[in-house]
XYZ file of C-alpha atoms in Angstrom:
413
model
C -37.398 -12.859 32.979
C -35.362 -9.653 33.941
C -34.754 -7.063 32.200
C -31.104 -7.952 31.593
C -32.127 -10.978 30.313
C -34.736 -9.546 27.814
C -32.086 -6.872 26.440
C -29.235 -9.578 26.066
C -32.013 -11.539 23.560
C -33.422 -9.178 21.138
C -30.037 -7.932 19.063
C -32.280 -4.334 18.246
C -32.774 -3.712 21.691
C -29.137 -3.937 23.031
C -27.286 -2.146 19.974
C -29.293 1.001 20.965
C -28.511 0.510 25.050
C -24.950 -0.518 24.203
C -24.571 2.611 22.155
C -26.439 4.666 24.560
C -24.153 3.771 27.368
C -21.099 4.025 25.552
C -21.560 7.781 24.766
C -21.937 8.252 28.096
C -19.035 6.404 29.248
C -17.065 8.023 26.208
C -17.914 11.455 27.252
C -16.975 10.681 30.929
C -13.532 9.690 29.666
C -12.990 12.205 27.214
C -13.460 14.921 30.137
C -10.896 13.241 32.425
C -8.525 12.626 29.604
C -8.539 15.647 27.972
C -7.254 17.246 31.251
C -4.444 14.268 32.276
C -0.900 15.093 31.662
C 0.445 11.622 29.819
C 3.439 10.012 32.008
C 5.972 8.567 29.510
C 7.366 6.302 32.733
C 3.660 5.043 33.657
C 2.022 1.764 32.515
C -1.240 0.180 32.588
C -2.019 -3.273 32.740
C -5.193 -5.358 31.842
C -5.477 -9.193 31.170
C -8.958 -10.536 29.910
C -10.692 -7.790 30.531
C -10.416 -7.150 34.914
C -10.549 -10.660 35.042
C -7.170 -12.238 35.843
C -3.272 -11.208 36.353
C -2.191 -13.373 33.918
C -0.629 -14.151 30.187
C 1.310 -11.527 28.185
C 0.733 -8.397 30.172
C 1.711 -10.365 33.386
C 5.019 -11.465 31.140
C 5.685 -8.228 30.677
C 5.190 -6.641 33.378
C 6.973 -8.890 36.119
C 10.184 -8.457 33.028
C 10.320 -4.729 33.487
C 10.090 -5.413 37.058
C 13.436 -7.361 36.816
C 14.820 -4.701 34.443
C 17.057 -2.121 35.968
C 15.916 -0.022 32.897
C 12.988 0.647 34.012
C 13.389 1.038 37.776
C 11.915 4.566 37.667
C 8.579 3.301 35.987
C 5.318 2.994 37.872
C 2.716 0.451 36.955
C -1.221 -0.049 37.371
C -2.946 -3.091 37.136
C -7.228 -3.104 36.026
C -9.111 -5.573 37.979
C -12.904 -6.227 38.440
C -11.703 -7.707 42.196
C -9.147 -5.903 43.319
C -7.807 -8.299 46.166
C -8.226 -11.520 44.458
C -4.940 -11.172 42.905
C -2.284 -11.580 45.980
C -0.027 -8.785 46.545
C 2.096 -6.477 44.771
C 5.013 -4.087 45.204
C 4.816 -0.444 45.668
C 5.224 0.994 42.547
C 2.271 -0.634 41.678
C -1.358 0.614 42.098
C -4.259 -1.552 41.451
C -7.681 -0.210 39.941
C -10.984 -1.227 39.569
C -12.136 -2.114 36.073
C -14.284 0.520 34.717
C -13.980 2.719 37.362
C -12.639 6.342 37.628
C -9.499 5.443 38.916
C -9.352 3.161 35.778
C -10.398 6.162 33.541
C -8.071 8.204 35.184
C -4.884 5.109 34.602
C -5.413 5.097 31.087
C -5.871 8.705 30.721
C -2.079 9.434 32.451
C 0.150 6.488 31.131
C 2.065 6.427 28.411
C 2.059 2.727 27.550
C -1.102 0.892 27.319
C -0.706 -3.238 28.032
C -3.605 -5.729 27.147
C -4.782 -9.280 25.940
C -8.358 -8.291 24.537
C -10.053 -5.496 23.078
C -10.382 -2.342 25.492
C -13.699 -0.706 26.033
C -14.494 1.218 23.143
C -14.337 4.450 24.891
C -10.662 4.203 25.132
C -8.919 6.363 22.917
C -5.153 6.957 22.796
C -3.187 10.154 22.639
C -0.756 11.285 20.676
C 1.711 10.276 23.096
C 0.162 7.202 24.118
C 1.031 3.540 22.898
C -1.461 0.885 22.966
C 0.202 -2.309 22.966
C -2.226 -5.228 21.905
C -1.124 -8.778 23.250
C -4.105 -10.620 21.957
C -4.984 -14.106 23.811
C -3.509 -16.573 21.921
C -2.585 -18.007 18.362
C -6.444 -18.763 16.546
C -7.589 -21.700 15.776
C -10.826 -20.683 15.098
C -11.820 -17.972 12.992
C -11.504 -15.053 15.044
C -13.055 -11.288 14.707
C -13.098 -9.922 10.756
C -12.379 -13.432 9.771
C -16.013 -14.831 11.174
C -18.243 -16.065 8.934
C -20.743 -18.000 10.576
C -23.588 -16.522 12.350
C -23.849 -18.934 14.968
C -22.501 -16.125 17.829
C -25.306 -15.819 20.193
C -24.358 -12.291 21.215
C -22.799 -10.509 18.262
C -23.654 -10.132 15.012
C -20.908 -11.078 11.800
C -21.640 -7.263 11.099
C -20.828 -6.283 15.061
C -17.997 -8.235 15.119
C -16.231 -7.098 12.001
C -16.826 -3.388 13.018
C -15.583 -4.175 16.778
C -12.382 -5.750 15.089
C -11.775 -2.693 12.635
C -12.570 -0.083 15.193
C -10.312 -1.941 17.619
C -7.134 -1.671 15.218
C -7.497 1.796 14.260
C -6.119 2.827 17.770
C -3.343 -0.088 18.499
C 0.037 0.810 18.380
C 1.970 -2.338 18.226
C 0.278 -6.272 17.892
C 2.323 -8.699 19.437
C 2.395 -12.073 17.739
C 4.475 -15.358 17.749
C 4.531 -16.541 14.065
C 4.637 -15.898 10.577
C 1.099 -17.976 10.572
C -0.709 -16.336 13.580
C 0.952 -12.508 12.101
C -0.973 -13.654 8.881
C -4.356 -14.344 10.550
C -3.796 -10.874 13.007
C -3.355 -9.025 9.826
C -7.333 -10.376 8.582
C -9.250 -10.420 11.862
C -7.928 -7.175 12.944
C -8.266 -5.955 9.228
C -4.723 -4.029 9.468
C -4.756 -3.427 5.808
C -7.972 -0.729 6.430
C -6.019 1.174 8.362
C -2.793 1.074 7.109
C -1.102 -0.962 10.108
C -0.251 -4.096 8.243
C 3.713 -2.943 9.705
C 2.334 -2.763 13.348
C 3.054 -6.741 14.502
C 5.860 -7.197 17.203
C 6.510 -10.648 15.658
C 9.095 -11.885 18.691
C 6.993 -15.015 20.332
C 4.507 -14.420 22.983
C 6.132 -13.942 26.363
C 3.329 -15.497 28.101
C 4.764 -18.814 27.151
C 8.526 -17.994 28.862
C 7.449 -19.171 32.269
C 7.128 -22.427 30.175
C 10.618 -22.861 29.330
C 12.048 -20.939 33.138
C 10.144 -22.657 35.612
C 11.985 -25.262 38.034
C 10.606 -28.622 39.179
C 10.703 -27.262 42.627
C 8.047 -24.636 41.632
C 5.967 -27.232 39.871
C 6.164 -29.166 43.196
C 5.289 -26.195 44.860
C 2.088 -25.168 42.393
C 0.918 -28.749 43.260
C 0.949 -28.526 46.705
C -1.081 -25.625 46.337
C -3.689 -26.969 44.690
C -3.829 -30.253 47.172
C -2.342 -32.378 44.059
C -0.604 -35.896 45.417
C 2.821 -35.607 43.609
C 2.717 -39.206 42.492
C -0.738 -38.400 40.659
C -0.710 -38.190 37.303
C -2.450 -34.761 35.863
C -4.854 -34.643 32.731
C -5.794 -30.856 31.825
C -9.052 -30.753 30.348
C -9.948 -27.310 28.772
C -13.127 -27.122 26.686
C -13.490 -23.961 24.834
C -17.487 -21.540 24.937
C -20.516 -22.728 22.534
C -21.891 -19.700 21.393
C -24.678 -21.130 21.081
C -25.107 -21.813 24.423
C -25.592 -18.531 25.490
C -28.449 -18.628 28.144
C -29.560 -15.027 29.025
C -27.667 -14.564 31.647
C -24.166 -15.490 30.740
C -22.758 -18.350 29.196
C -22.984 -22.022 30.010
C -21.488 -25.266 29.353
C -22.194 -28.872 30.124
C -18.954 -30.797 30.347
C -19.128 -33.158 27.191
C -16.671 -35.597 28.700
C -18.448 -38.244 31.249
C -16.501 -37.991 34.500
C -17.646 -41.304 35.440
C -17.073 -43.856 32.344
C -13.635 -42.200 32.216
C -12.846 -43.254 35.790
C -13.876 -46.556 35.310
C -12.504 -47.330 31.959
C -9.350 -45.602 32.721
C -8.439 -46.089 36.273
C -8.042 -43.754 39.272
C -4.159 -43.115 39.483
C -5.005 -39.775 37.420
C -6.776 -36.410 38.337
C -8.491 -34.039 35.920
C -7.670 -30.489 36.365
C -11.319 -28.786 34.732
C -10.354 -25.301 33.136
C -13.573 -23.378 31.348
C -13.186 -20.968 28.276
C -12.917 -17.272 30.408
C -16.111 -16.616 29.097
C -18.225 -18.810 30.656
C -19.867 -17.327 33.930
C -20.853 -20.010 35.461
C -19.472 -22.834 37.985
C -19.784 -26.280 38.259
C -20.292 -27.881 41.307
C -17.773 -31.116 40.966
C -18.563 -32.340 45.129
C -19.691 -36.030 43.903
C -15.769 -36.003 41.566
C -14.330 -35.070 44.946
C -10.186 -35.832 44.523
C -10.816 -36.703 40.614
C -12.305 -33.917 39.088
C -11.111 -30.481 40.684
C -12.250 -27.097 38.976
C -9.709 -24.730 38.567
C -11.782 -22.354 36.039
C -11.033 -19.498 38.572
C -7.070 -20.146 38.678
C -5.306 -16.835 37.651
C -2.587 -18.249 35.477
C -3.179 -21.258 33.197
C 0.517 -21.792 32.657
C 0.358 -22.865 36.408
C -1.933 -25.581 34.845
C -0.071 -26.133 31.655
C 3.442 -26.905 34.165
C 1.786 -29.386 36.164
C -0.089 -31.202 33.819
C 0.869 -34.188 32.026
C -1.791 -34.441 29.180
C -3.981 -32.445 27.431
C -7.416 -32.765 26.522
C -8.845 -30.296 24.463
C -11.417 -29.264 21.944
C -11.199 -25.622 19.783
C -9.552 -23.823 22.383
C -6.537 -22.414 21.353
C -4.797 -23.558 24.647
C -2.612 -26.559 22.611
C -0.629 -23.574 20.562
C 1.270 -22.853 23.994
C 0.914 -26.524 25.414
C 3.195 -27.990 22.921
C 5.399 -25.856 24.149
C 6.024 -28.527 26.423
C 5.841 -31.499 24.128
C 3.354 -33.291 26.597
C 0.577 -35.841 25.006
C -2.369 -34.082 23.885
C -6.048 -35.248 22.865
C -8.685 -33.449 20.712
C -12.478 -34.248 21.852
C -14.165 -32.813 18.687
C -18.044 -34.653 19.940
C -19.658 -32.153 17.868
C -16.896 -31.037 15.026
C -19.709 -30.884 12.155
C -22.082 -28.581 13.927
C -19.213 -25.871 15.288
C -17.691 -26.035 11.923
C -20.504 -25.312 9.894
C -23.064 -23.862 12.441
C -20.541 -21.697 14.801
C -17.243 -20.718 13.973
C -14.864 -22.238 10.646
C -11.124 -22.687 11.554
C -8.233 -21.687 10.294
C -6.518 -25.103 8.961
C -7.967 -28.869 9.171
C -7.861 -30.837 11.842
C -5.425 -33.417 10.396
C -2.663 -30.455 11.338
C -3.492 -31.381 15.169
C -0.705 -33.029 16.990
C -2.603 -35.728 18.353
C -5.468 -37.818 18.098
C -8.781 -36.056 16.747
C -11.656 -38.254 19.036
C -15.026 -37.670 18.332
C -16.986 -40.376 21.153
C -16.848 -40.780 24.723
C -15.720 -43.994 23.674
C -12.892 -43.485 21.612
C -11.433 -40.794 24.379
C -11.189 -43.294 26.935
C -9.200 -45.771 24.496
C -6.620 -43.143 23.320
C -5.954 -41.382 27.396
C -5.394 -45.442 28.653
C -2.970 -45.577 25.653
C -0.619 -42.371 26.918
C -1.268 -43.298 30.268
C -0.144 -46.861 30.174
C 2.640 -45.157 28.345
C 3.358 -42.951 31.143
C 2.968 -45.265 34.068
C 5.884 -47.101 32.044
C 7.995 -44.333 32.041
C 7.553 -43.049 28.665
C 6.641 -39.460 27.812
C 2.662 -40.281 26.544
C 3.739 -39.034 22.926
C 3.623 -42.517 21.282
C 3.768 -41.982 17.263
C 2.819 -38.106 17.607
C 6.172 -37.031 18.432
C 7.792 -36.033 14.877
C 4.190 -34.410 14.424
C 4.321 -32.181 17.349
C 7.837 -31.011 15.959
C 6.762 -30.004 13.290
C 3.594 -28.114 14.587
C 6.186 -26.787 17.002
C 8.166 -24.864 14.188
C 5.600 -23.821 12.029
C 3.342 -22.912 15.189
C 6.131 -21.275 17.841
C 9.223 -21.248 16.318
C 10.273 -18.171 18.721
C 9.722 -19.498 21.820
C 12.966 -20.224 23.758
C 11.867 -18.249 27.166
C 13.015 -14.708 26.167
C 10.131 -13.562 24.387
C 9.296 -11.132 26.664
C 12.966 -9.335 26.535
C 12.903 -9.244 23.003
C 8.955 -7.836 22.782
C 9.331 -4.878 25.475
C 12.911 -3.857 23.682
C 10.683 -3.899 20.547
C 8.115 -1.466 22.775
C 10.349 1.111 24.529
């Protein structure tokens, strides 16, 4: 076992390295920022951490770009690959993650953009604005709401302080309800710091491309991916275990059997396979070849939301924006007991799910040859979960109309 591996199992050990190298990191910040000039017309974009160019910061950003408002602004984007992201126009730089250059981006702009907690190390200005997008409405308990002790890497203790320390130095919170503003205002634990006021609550413009996007471009974004048009797509996006947390990143075995569901259900469909962001691992799909295609690496999950026609799901909050679209979704909750009482609690029961809450292999491939027998007829795959899906619609994203992004930057400049 390497090292890495060792520290990342004994919880002792990697507080004090953790710690260790965020002083250092802290300090090297602190130097640069404390000499940076802040730029009121610079902004600085990160989505999942480096990871993609995608959800609410991407909203955002490609908004102002269309905005003669802001037509004098310069933008920089944080990635951990620089030039897996396709190309962008000059008045915007891109940065490594946690590199100087990133040090230096966040030192010198005025307006801070992300999805997910910053490094720690990051501290705002005076004149700085840190605008916190967050991921997604929670269906699971999520930072000082966690309970359960079943995170392999954090502690409840680590995760509470991580949540606390991260509101003390956002600016705004963007959220799309009255019911995810609610749950913000726990897991962040506003009321500590006295930012219960903070929440932009105008929709999340990650969802507008949902409501704006042509059937030409969904055409196109098929083509892309080598997806017959006369296919019909099932989206199936299982969220992390933390308990399966091996050492050297995280891991999942797909729960749903590839096979059976081919031959029970027929072969005019392809699954589109989308892991959690967390997970670090691949898959290799070869023997699903033109049934099974892994698009865990695809920037932009509304992409996969557009040209999908069902859902399948588990606890990943994924179906909040889906029903955006009022598409036919399925819940695969195999192991609901055990991540309930062992992992992570959730915010409301599962009888508040818009559609059918499976549990065996057996009963998934019953209720997907129901919507798709539906759907080969014509008919939209809802069946009776239609009036339900309303209603989880306006109690779940009663903003959403495609201008959410308009309404949150006038809300930030």
């Amino acid at each position: 076992m390497i090292l890495k591996d060792i520290v990342k199992k004994i919880p002792f050990l990697r507080k004090i390295l953790k710690k260790l190298y965020l002083n250092n990191r802290s300090a090297d910040y602190e130097k640069i920022s404390n000499k940076c000039t802040t730029d009121s017309k610079l902004v600085v974009f990160e989505s999942y951490q480096g990871r993609s160019y995608s959800c609410s910061p991407k909203a955002i950003y490609q908004y102002m770009l269309s905005c003669p408002k802001f037509s004098d602004y310069s933008y920089v984007w944080v990635f951990r690959d620089i030039n897996a992201h396709g190309s962008f126009p000059q008045n915007t730089r891109l940065v490594k993650f946690d590199s100087e250059e990133s040090f230096y981006a966040y030192a010198q702009a005025g307006t801070w953009i992300t999805n997910s907690r910053l490094r720690d190390f990051y501290i705002p200005k005076s004149d700085q604005k840190y605008i916190q997008c967050w991921h997604g409405t929670p269906f699971k308990k999520i930072g000082c709401d966690v309970t359960a002790a079943g995170n392999a890497t954090s502690t409840v203790q680590e995760i509470y302080d991580e949540y606390t320390n991260e509101a003390k130095r956002i600016s705004l919170l963007v959220s799309p309800s009255d019911f995810t503003t609610s749950k913000l205002i726990s897991a962040f634990n506003l009321k500590s710091s006295g930012k219960e006021n903070c929440i932009i609550q105008k929709g999340y413009p990650r969802n507008d491309a949902l409501f704006n996007t042509d059937s030409k471009t969904v055409e196109n974004l098929k083509n892309t991916l080598n997806i017959p048009q006369n296919k019909i797509v099932v989206l199936y996006c299982p969220t992390f275990r933390d308990n399966q947390f091996s050492g050297s990143g995280y891991t999942l075995e797909p729960a749903v059997d590839f096979d059976s569901l081919k031959d029970k259900c027929g072969s005019d469909f392809i699954i589109l396979f989308r892991a959690h962001y967390f997970i670090a691992n691949s898959f290799d799909f070869k023997k699903y070849s033109g049934y099974v295609l892994n698009v865990s690496e695809y920037d932009d999950i509304n992409d996969l939301y557009l040209i999908s026609d069902i859902l399948i799901t588990d606890y990943s909050s994924v179906f909040f924006d889906y029903a955006n679209l009022k598409r036919p979704m399925l819940f695969y909750h195999y192991d609901l007991e055990e991540y309930k009482n062992k992992m992570r609690d959730f915010y409301f029961g599962t009888a508040m799910l818009p559609g059918p809450v499976i549990q065996t292999q057996e009963k998934l491939e019953n209720e997907l040859n129901k919507i798709l027998q539906d759907i080969r007829k014509g008919g939209s795959g809802l069946l009776k979960y239609e009036k339900a899906l309303n209603a989880f619609n306006k109690k779940f994203n009663p903003l959403e109309d495609g201008h959410s992004a308009e309404r949150t930057v006038k809300e930030i400049f």
